[in-house]
Amino acid sequence: MIAAGFVKRQEQDELFDAVFTRVEPRTVLTGMRGSGKTQLAAAVAARCEEEGWPLVAWIHAASRKEIIVDLYEVALRIDIDAPKNIPLEVVVRRLMNNLRSANGSNSLFVFDNVENPDDLRDLIPEGTGVRTLITTTRHLDWDGPGWLRLAVGAFDREQSIALLCEHTGDTHREAADRIADALGDVPLAITQAAATAQQGVYALSGYLDRLSHHPLESNISRLEGANYPDAVGIALLMAYEQVLEQLRTKHPQQERIAVSLLGALSLLAASGVPTHWLLRLDGDSDAVRDTLSSLKRASVIQESNDGQKTVIHRLQGHVYRETYLSNQKKLDEASARTAALLSGIDVDRLENPEQRRHETQHLIEQLLSVTSQDYSHSLFSEPQVSSKLAETLEYATGLGMSQLALCLTDSVTQACDALGPHHPDTLASRNSLAGTYRDAGRLDKAIALYEQNLEDSIRVLGPDHPTHPHLTFQPRRRLQSERQARRSHHPVRAGFHRPQPRPGPRPPQHPHLT
């Protein structure tokens, strides 16, 4: 997504030349968080869309599972054969083979925020006309043949000064120069400083004074080992503090909403949260919209180009967690509110099967991210999250998305570790996972889980509890009958669960999948 007030970089010309003129098949943008890598990649994707490229795909690449899920969705979009009993990895290989044998039409794959280059093993598209663009903080993994590496660094000083002066209407270049020096010309920090000064309606000299005398010494150098000046963290802290203070004075209700929004955005998927979910954070959706607008005007959060997702920059989210959420009580409150947000997503209320599929896909994406993001693991201590995990597995299985749902096996493990193996929501999520295995044709896995659940439920509820046959015995017997029938090539007797037919391919969900 391209942020409001996007500043053209000198690296942009070289990048455009590589992608559009020289047709470089593999380009990687490296740089610290906040340097503008994703913005540059979004500018490339936007031009591809403007030129009518038939395939522009935006892949969230923080983990291998997320990469596979997004590529699987691309495969569905271009009608790659994907029966529900075929694993996602096989469908993705079919996508790769299709691209290699295609007619050479232009296509772009952006892998945003690659954390581990090994996650891309066998997943990099190849073919005539195919361009792959990667953004990453990893500098040393791209020197092999076939890669063009472009380093994305800080603004040059004149660019920082110009941005600060233009956005604030203040011509005090010396103050702008001193702010830029304190912030190390880090693009995100410079842009944020300009927005904070503008929204606070004070001169650059006033902003410099606040930056220099802020009582908190914030050090975010631990993030990715990058050497950020301390003032960068303070600038990002001042940004959200100012919005909360302004709302507290004028609209106390909106301050509470803003705290809930920032907590959810900082704990859920770093790639963004569906905006229509956030509107349910408070009974007054108009107040939520106004609060979102205030946070966007202050550049604390952003909205995707299509308006479908709301995002907090990874660096801003890190600072919020390290400062506001460093208080355990506030973290607990944020986790509880975020869990309630997830719990309130009701797929069954949607009448359109395609809408149900989209909403289930959103839930899977969020749960995958919560599982892979260490700082999000506190959410699994909330029973509502484990309960929603069980429901999501059931939604996906009923919609013919069982292979996609099996990506949540690690999520079930995380929930079990957090709540304990005997917690009712743990039993429910494992039982739902067993049903997903069954629907995907992996009967041995399903039987093993049903048997494990039987033992644990007897231990918790006692041997005579009426739910045991419903929960475990009947599914296990049916599975054993089906497995025997498959081995002997006989049809299964009527009465065994028949999954609903698979809906058609979904429309684009990522900002640049067209």
Coordinates of C-alpha atoms in Angstrom, one line a residue:
M1 CA 0.0 0.0 0.0
I2 CA 1.2 3.5 -0.7
A3 CA 0.9 5.8 2.3
A4 CA -0.6 9.3 2.0
G5 CA 2.1 11.8 1.3
F6 CA 4.4 9.2 -0.3
V7 CA 7.8 10.7 -1.0
K8 CA 9.5 9.7 -4.2
R9 CA 12.9 8.2 -3.5
Q10 CA 16.1 8.2 -5.6
E11 CA 16.0 4.4 -5.4
Q12 CA 12.7 4.4 -7.2
D13 CA 14.1 5.3 -10.6
E14 CA 16.7 2.4 -10.3
L15 CA 13.9 0.0 -9.2
F16 CA 11.6 1.0 -12.0
D17 CA 14.4 0.6 -14.5
A18 CA 15.1 -2.9 -13.2
V19 CA 11.5 -4.1 -13.2
F20 CA 10.1 -2.3 -16.3
T21 CA 13.0 -1.6 -18.6
R22 CA 15.6 -4.3 -17.9
V23 CA 13.0 -6.9 -16.9
E24 CA 15.1 -8.2 -14.0
P25 CA 13.4 -11.4 -12.9
R26 CA 14.5 -11.2 -9.2
T27 CA 14.9 -7.9 -7.3
V28 CA 15.3 -7.6 -3.5
L29 CA 15.0 -4.4 -1.5
T30 CA 17.0 -4.4 1.7
G31 CA 16.9 -1.9 4.5
M32 CA 16.0 -1.3 8.1
R33 CA 12.4 -1.1 9.2
G34 CA 11.0 2.4 8.4
S35 CA 13.2 2.9 5.4
G36 CA 10.4 2.7 2.9
K37 CA 10.9 -0.7 1.3
T38 CA 7.2 -1.6 1.2
Q39 CA 6.3 1.8 -0.1
L40 CA 8.7 1.4 -3.0
A41 CA 7.3 -2.1 -3.7
A42 CA 3.8 -0.7 -3.6
A43 CA 4.7 2.0 -6.1
V44 CA 5.9 -0.8 -8.5
A45 CA 2.7 -2.8 -8.0
A46 CA 0.6 0.3 -8.5
R47 CA 2.2 1.0 -11.9
C48 CA 1.8 -2.6 -12.9
E49 CA -1.9 -2.4 -12.2
E50 CA -2.2 0.9 -14.1
E51 CA -0.5 -0.7 -17.1
G52 CA -3.0 -3.6 -16.9
W53 CA -0.6 -6.5 -16.1
P54 CA -2.8 -9.7 -15.9
L55 CA -1.3 -10.8 -12.6
V56 CA -0.1 -8.6 -9.7
A57 CA 0.2 -10.6 -6.4
W58 CA 1.1 -9.2 -3.0
I59 CA 2.4 -12.0 -0.7
H60 CA 2.7 -11.5 3.1
A61 CA 6.0 -13.3 3.7
A62 CA 6.7 -13.2 7.4
S63 CA 6.5 -17.0 7.6
R64 CA 6.5 -19.9 5.2
K65 CA 3.0 -20.9 6.0
E66 CA 1.7 -17.4 5.2
I67 CA 3.6 -17.4 1.9
I68 CA 2.1 -20.8 1.0
V69 CA -1.4 -19.6 1.9
D70 CA -1.1 -16.5 -0.2
L71 CA 0.3 -18.4 -3.2
Y72 CA -2.5 -20.9 -2.8
E73 CA -5.0 -18.1 -3.1
V74 CA -3.2 -16.9 -6.2
A75 CA -3.5 -20.4 -7.7
L76 CA -7.3 -20.4 -7.1
R77 CA -7.5 -16.9 -8.7
I78 CA -6.0 -18.2 -11.9
D79 CA -8.0 -21.4 -11.9
I80 CA -5.2 -23.9 -11.0
D81 CA -6.8 -27.3 -10.3
A82 CA -7.1 -27.6 -6.5
P83 CA -9.2 -30.5 -5.2
K84 CA -9.8 -30.4 -1.5
N85 CA -7.9 -33.6 -0.9
I86 CA -4.7 -32.1 -2.4
P87 CA -2.3 -30.4 0.0
L88 CA -1.6 -26.7 -0.4
E89 CA 2.0 -27.3 -1.3
V90 CA 1.0 -29.5 -4.3
V91 CA -1.3 -26.8 -5.6
V92 CA 1.4 -24.2 -5.2
R93 CA 3.8 -26.4 -7.2
R94 CA 1.2 -26.5 -9.9
L95 CA 1.1 -22.7 -9.8
M96 CA 4.9 -22.6 -10.3
N97 CA 4.7 -25.1 -13.2
N98 CA 2.0 -23.1 -14.8
L99 CA 4.0 -19.9 -14.6
R100 CA 7.1 -21.6 -16.2
S101 CA 5.0 -22.8 -19.1
A102 CA 2.9 -19.6 -19.5
N103 CA 2.9 -17.5 -22.7
G104 CA 5.2 -14.8 -21.3
S105 CA 2.7 -12.2 -20.2
N106 CA 3.9 -9.8 -17.6
S107 CA 3.3 -10.7 -13.9
L108 CA 4.6 -9.4 -10.6
F109 CA 4.9 -11.2 -7.3
V110 CA 5.8 -9.0 -4.3
F111 CA 7.0 -10.9 -1.2
D112 CA 6.7 -8.3 1.5
N113 CA 8.7 -8.5 4.8
V114 CA 10.7 -11.7 4.3
E115 CA 11.9 -12.7 7.7
N116 CA 13.8 -15.9 6.8
P117 CA 15.1 -16.4 3.2
D118 CA 14.8 -20.2 3.7
D119 CA 11.0 -19.7 3.8
L120 CA 11.2 -19.0 0.1
R121 CA 12.7 -22.3 -0.8
D122 CA 11.0 -23.6 -4.0
L123 CA 8.4 -20.8 -3.8
I124 CA 10.0 -18.2 -6.0
P125 CA 8.0 -17.8 -9.3
E126 CA 9.9 -18.2 -12.5
G127 CA 8.9 -17.8 -16.2
T128 CA 9.0 -15.5 -19.1
G129 CA 7.7 -12.1 -18.1
V130 CA 7.6 -13.0 -14.4
R131 CA 9.1 -10.5 -12.0
T132 CA 9.7 -11.2 -8.3
L133 CA 10.2 -8.3 -5.9
I134 CA 11.2 -8.9 -2.2
T135 CA 11.4 -6.6 0.7
T136 CA 13.5 -7.6 3.7
T137 CA 15.7 -6.4 6.6
R138 CA 18.1 -9.2 5.8
H139 CA 21.1 -7.7 3.9
L140 CA 23.5 -10.7 3.5
D141 CA 21.4 -13.4 1.9
W142 CA 21.0 -12.1 -1.6
D143 CA 24.5 -12.1 -3.2
G144 CA 24.0 -15.3 -5.2
P145 CA 23.5 -15.4 -8.9
G146 CA 20.1 -14.2 -10.2
W147 CA 19.4 -11.6 -7.6
L148 CA 19.6 -7.8 -8.0
R149 CA 20.0 -6.3 -4.6
L150 CA 19.0 -2.6 -4.0
A151 CA 19.7 -1.1 -0.7
V152 CA 17.0 1.3 0.6
G153 CA 18.6 3.7 3.1
A154 CA 17.7 7.0 4.9
F155 CA 16.6 10.2 3.2
D156 CA 19.3 12.5 2.2
R157 CA 19.4 15.5 4.5
E158 CA 17.9 18.0 2.0
Q159 CA 15.0 15.6 1.4
S160 CA 14.3 15.4 5.1
I161 CA 14.4 19.2 5.5
A162 CA 12.1 19.7 2.5
L163 CA 9.6 17.2 3.8
L164 CA 9.5 18.7 7.3
C165 CA 9.2 22.3 6.0
E166 CA 6.6 21.5 3.3
H167 CA 4.3 19.4 5.5
T168 CA 4.3 21.9 8.4
G169 CA 4.4 25.1 6.4
D170 CA 7.4 26.2 8.6
T171 CA 10.4 27.5 6.8
H172 CA 12.8 27.2 9.8
R173 CA 15.4 25.1 8.0
E174 CA 17.8 25.0 11.0
A175 CA 15.2 23.4 13.2
A176 CA 14.3 21.0 10.4
D177 CA 18.0 20.1 10.0
R178 CA 18.4 19.5 13.8
I179 CA 15.2 17.3 13.8
A180 CA 16.5 15.3 10.8
D181 CA 19.9 14.9 12.5
A182 CA 18.3 13.6 15.7
L183 CA 16.2 11.1 13.8
G184 CA 19.0 9.9 11.6
D185 CA 16.9 10.8 8.5
V186 CA 14.9 7.6 8.9
P187 CA 12.0 8.1 6.5
L188 CA 9.3 6.8 8.7
A189 CA 10.5 8.9 11.6
I190 CA 10.8 12.1 9.5
T191 CA 7.3 11.6 8.0
Q192 CA 5.9 10.9 11.5
A193 CA 7.6 14.0 12.9
A194 CA 6.1 16.2 10.2
A195 CA 2.6 14.7 10.8
T196 CA 2.9 15.2 14.6
A197 CA 4.0 18.8 14.3
Q198 CA 1.3 19.5 11.8
Q199 CA -1.4 17.9 13.9
G200 CA -0.2 19.5 17.0
V201 CA -0.1 22.9 15.3
Y202 CA 3.3 23.9 16.6
A203 CA 6.5 25.1 14.9
L204 CA 9.4 22.9 14.1
S205 CA 11.4 24.5 16.9
G206 CA 8.6 23.6 19.3
Y207 CA 8.6 20.0 18.0
L208 CA 12.4 19.9 18.4
D209 CA 12.1 21.0 22.0
R210 CA 9.5 18.3 22.8
L211 CA 11.7 15.7 21.1
S212 CA 14.8 16.7 23.0
H213 CA 13.1 16.9 26.4
H214 CA 10.7 14.0 26.3
P215 CA 10.9 12.3 29.7
L216 CA 11.1 8.7 28.3
E217 CA 14.4 7.5 27.0
S218 CA 13.2 5.1 24.3
N219 CA 15.7 2.7 22.7
I220 CA 14.5 0.5 19.9
S221 CA 17.9 -0.7 18.6
R222 CA 17.0 -4.2 19.6
L223 CA 14.6 -4.5 16.7
E224 CA 16.3 -6.5 13.9
G225 CA 19.7 -5.3 15.3
A226 CA 19.3 -2.0 13.5
N227 CA 21.0 1.0 14.9
Y228 CA 18.2 3.5 15.3
P229 CA 18.8 6.7 17.1
D230 CA 17.0 6.9 20.4
A231 CA 15.0 9.8 19.1
V232 CA 13.3 7.6 16.5
G233 CA 11.4 5.7 19.2
I234 CA 10.6 8.9 21.0
A235 CA 9.1 10.4 17.8
L236 CA 6.9 7.4 17.3
L237 CA 5.9 7.4 20.9
M238 CA 5.0 11.1 20.7
A239 CA 2.8 10.5 17.7
Y240 CA 0.4 8.2 19.4
E241 CA 0.6 10.0 22.7
Q242 CA -0.5 13.2 21.1
V243 CA -3.5 11.6 19.4
L244 CA -4.6 10.0 22.6
E245 CA -4.2 13.3 24.5
Q246 CA -6.2 15.3 21.9
L247 CA -9.0 12.7 22.0
R248 CA -9.0 12.6 25.8
T249 CA -9.6 16.4 25.8
K250 CA -12.2 16.6 23.1
H251 CA -13.8 13.1 22.7
P252 CA -13.1 10.8 25.8
Q253 CA -15.1 8.0 24.2
Q254 CA -12.8 8.1 21.1
E255 CA -9.7 7.9 23.3
R256 CA -11.0 4.6 24.7
I257 CA -11.7 3.4 21.2
A258 CA -8.2 4.5 20.0
V259 CA -6.6 2.5 22.8
S260 CA -8.6 -0.6 21.7
L261 CA -7.7 0.0 18.0
L262 CA -4.0 0.4 18.7
G263 CA -4.0 -2.7 20.9
A264 CA -5.7 -4.8 18.3
L265 CA -3.5 -3.6 15.4
S266 CA -0.4 -4.1 17.5
L267 CA -1.3 -7.7 18.5
L268 CA -3.0 -9.0 15.4
A269 CA -1.4 -9.6 12.0
A270 CA 1.3 -7.1 11.1
S271 CA 0.0 -7.2 7.5
G272 CA -3.2 -5.6 8.6
V273 CA -6.7 -6.2 10.1
P274 CA -9.9 -6.1 8.1
T275 CA -11.3 -2.6 8.6
H276 CA -14.9 -3.8 8.9
W277 CA -13.8 -5.9 11.9
L278 CA -12.5 -2.8 13.6
L279 CA -15.8 -1.0 13.2
R280 CA -17.3 -3.5 15.6
L281 CA -14.9 -2.6 18.4
D282 CA -17.6 -0.2 19.8
G283 CA -21.3 -0.1 19.5
D284 CA -21.0 3.3 17.9
S285 CA -19.5 2.6 14.5
D286 CA -19.5 6.3 13.6
A287 CA -17.3 7.0 16.6
V288 CA -14.9 4.2 15.5
R289 CA -14.8 5.7 12.0
D290 CA -14.0 9.1 13.4
T291 CA -11.2 7.6 15.6
L292 CA -9.7 5.7 12.7
S293 CA -9.7 9.0 10.8
S294 CA -7.9 10.8 13.6
L295 CA -5.2 8.1 13.8
K296 CA -4.8 8.1 10.0
R297 CA -4.4 11.9 9.9
A298 CA -1.6 11.6 12.5
S299 CA 0.0 8.9 10.3
V300 CA -0.1 6.5 13.3
I301 CA -2.0 4.0 11.1
Q302 CA -2.6 3.5 7.4
E303 CA -5.3 2.1 5.2
S304 CA -4.7 -0.3 2.3
N305 CA -5.3 1.1 -1.2
D306 CA -8.6 -0.7 -1.6
G307 CA -9.7 0.4 1.9
Q308 CA -10.2 -3.2 3.0
K309 CA -7.5 -3.4 5.7
T310 CA -6.0 -1.1 8.4
V311 CA -2.3 -1.4 9.2
I312 CA 0.0 -0.1 11.8
H313 CA 3.6 0.1 10.7
R314 CA 5.7 -2.7 12.2
L315 CA 8.1 -0.1 13.8
Q316 CA 5.2 1.9 15.2
G317 CA 3.5 -1.3 16.5
H318 CA 6.8 -2.3 18.2
V319 CA 7.1 1.1 19.9
Y320 CA 3.4 0.9 21.1
R321 CA 4.0 -2.6 22.6
E322 CA 7.3 -1.6 24.2
T323 CA 5.8 1.5 25.8
Y324 CA 2.1 1.5 26.3
L325 CA 1.6 -2.2 26.5
S326 CA 4.7 -2.7 28.6
N327 CA 2.3 -2.3 31.6
Q328 CA 1.0 -5.8 32.3
K329 CA -2.5 -4.6 33.2
K330 CA -2.8 -2.7 29.9
L331 CA -1.5 -5.7 27.9
D332 CA -4.0 -7.9 29.6
E333 CA -6.8 -5.4 28.8
A334 CA -5.6 -5.1 25.1
S335 CA -5.5 -8.9 24.8
A336 CA -9.0 -9.3 26.3
R337 CA -10.4 -6.6 23.9
T338 CA -8.7 -8.1 20.9
A339 CA -9.9 -11.6 21.8
A340 CA -13.4 -10.2 22.1
L341 CA -13.0 -8.6 18.7
L342 CA -12.1 -12.0 17.2
S343 CA -14.9 -13.8 19.1
G344 CA -17.4 -11.4 17.6
I345 CA -16.7 -12.4 14.0
D346 CA -19.8 -14.4 13.0
V347 CA -19.4 -16.2 9.7
D348 CA -22.8 -17.9 10.0
R349 CA -24.6 -14.6 9.8
L350 CA -23.4 -14.1 6.3
E351 CA -25.9 -15.4 3.7
N352 CA -23.5 -15.4 0.7
P353 CA -21.2 -18.4 0.5
E354 CA -18.5 -16.3 -1.1
Q355 CA -18.7 -13.8 1.8
R356 CA -18.5 -16.6 4.3
R357 CA -15.4 -17.9 2.5
H358 CA -13.7 -14.4 2.6
E359 CA -14.5 -14.0 6.3
T360 CA -13.1 -17.4 7.1
Q361 CA -10.0 -16.6 5.1
H362 CA -9.5 -13.5 7.1
L363 CA -9.8 -15.5 10.3
I364 CA -7.2 -18.0 9.1
E365 CA -4.8 -15.2 8.1
Q366 CA -5.1 -13.6 11.6
L367 CA -4.7 -16.9 13.5
L368 CA -1.7 -17.8 11.4
S369 CA 0.0 -14.5 12.1
V370 CA -0.8 -14.6 15.9
T371 CA 0.9 -18.0 15.9
S372 CA 4.0 -16.9 14.1
Q373 CA 4.4 -13.5 15.9
D374 CA 6.0 -14.1 19.3
Y375 CA 4.6 -10.9 20.7
S376 CA 1.0 -12.1 19.9
H377 CA 1.2 -15.3 21.9
S378 CA -0.5 -13.8 24.9
L379 CA -3.8 -13.9 22.9
F380 CA -3.8 -17.7 23.1
S381 CA -4.2 -17.4 26.9
E382 CA -7.7 -15.9 26.2
P383 CA -10.2 -18.8 26.0
Q384 CA -12.2 -16.7 23.4
V385 CA -9.4 -17.1 20.9
S386 CA -9.2 -20.8 21.3
S387 CA -12.9 -21.0 20.9
K388 CA -12.8 -18.9 17.8
L389 CA -10.0 -21.2 16.5
A390 CA -12.3 -24.2 16.9
E391 CA -15.1 -22.3 15.1
T392 CA -12.8 -21.3 12.3
L393 CA -11.7 -24.9 11.7
E394 CA -15.4 -25.8 11.5
Y395 CA -16.2 -22.9 9.1
A396 CA -13.4 -23.8 6.8
T397 CA -14.2 -27.5 6.8
G398 CA -17.8 -26.8 6.0
L399 CA -16.9 -24.5 3.1
G400 CA -14.5 -27.0 1.5
M401 CA -11.4 -25.2 2.7
S402 CA -10.0 -28.0 4.8
Q403 CA -6.5 -27.9 3.3
L404 CA -6.3 -24.2 4.1
A405 CA -7.5 -24.9 7.6
L406 CA -4.8 -27.5 8.2
C407 CA -2.3 -24.6 8.3
L408 CA -3.7 -23.9 11.8
T409 CA -2.3 -27.1 13.3
D410 CA 0.4 -25.1 15.1
S411 CA -2.3 -22.7 16.3
V412 CA -4.1 -25.5 18.0
T413 CA -0.8 -26.6 19.6
Q414 CA -0.3 -23.0 20.8
A415 CA -3.8 -22.8 22.3
C416 CA -3.2 -26.2 24.0
D417 CA 0.1 -25.0 25.5
A418 CA -1.5 -21.8 26.8
L419 CA -4.7 -23.2 28.3
G420 CA -3.6 -26.7 29.1
P421 CA -4.6 -30.0 27.4
H422 CA -7.7 -30.5 29.5
H423 CA -9.3 -27.1 29.0
P424 CA -12.8 -27.3 27.3
D425 CA -11.7 -24.9 24.5
T426 CA -8.6 -27.0 23.9
L427 CA -10.7 -30.1 23.6
A428 CA -13.1 -28.2 21.2
S429 CA -10.3 -27.0 19.0
R430 CA -8.6 -30.4 18.8
N431 CA -12.0 -32.0 18.0
S432 CA -12.5 -29.4 15.2
L433 CA -9.0 -30.1 13.9
A434 CA -9.8 -33.8 13.8
G435 CA -12.9 -33.1 11.7
T436 CA -10.7 -31.0 9.3
Y437 CA -8.3 -33.9 9.0
R438 CA -11.2 -36.2 8.3
D439 CA -12.6 -33.9 5.6
A440 CA -9.1 -33.7 4.0
G441 CA -8.9 -37.5 3.8
R442 CA -6.2 -37.8 6.4
L443 CA -8.0 -40.4 8.5
D444 CA -5.2 -41.7 10.6
K445 CA -4.5 -38.2 11.9
A446 CA -8.2 -37.7 12.6
I447 CA -8.6 -41.0 14.5
A448 CA -5.5 -40.3 16.6
L449 CA -6.9 -36.9 17.6
Y450 CA -10.4 -38.2 18.3
E451 CA -8.8 -40.9 20.6
Q452 CA -6.7 -38.4 22.3
N453 CA -9.7 -36.2 22.9
L454 CA -11.6 -39.1 24.3
E455 CA -9.0 -39.9 26.9
D456 CA -8.7 -36.2 27.9
S457 CA -12.4 -35.6 28.1
I458 CA -12.9 -38.7 30.2
R459 CA -10.2 -37.4 32.5
V460 CA -11.9 -34.0 32.8
L461 CA -15.6 -34.9 32.6
G462 CA -15.7 -38.4 33.9
P463 CA -16.4 -41.7 32.1
D464 CA -20.2 -41.3 32.1
H465 CA -20.5 -37.8 30.7
P466 CA -23.1 -37.8 27.8
T467 CA -20.9 -35.8 25.4
H468 CA -18.3 -38.6 25.0
P469 CA -20.1 -40.7 22.4
H470 CA -21.0 -37.6 20.4
L471 CA -17.5 -36.1 20.7
T472 CA -15.4 -39.2 20.0
F473 CA -16.8 -42.7 19.7
Q474 CA -19.2 -42.1 16.7
P475 CA -16.7 -40.1 14.6
R476 CA -14.0 -42.7 15.3
R477 CA -16.2 -45.6 14.3
R478 CA -17.3 -43.8 11.1
L479 CA -13.7 -43.0 10.3
Q480 CA -12.6 -46.6 10.7
S481 CA -15.5 -47.7 8.5
E482 CA -14.5 -45.2 5.8
R483 CA -10.9 -46.1 6.0
Q484 CA -11.8 -49.8 5.6
A485 CA -14.1 -49.0 2.7
R486 CA -11.4 -47.0 0.9
R487 CA -8.9 -49.8 1.3
S488 CA -11.4 -52.3 -0.2
H489 CA -12.7 -49.8 -2.8
H490 CA -16.2 -50.0 -1.5
P491 CA -18.4 -46.9 -1.1
V492 CA -19.1 -45.6 2.4
R493 CA -22.5 -46.3 3.7
A494 CA -25.0 -43.4 3.8
G495 CA -25.0 -41.3 6.9
F496 CA -21.3 -40.4 6.9
H497 CA -20.7 -36.6 6.8
R498 CA -20.5 -35.2 3.3
P499 CA -18.8 -31.9 3.1
Q500 CA -20.5 -29.0 1.3
P501 CA -19.4 -28.3 -2.3
R502 CA -16.4 -26.1 -2.7
P503 CA -17.2 -22.5 -3.7
G504 CA -15.5 -20.9 -6.7
P505 CA -12.3 -18.9 -6.5
R506 CA -12.4 -15.8 -4.3
P507 CA -11.9 -12.3 -5.5
P508 CA -8.6 -10.5 -4.6
Q509 CA -8.0 -10.0 -0.8
H510 CA -4.5 -8.7 -0.9
P511 CA -3.9 -5.0 -1.8
H512 CA -2.3 -5.8 -5.2
L513 CA -3.8 -9.1 -6.3
T514 CA -5.6 -8.5 -9.5

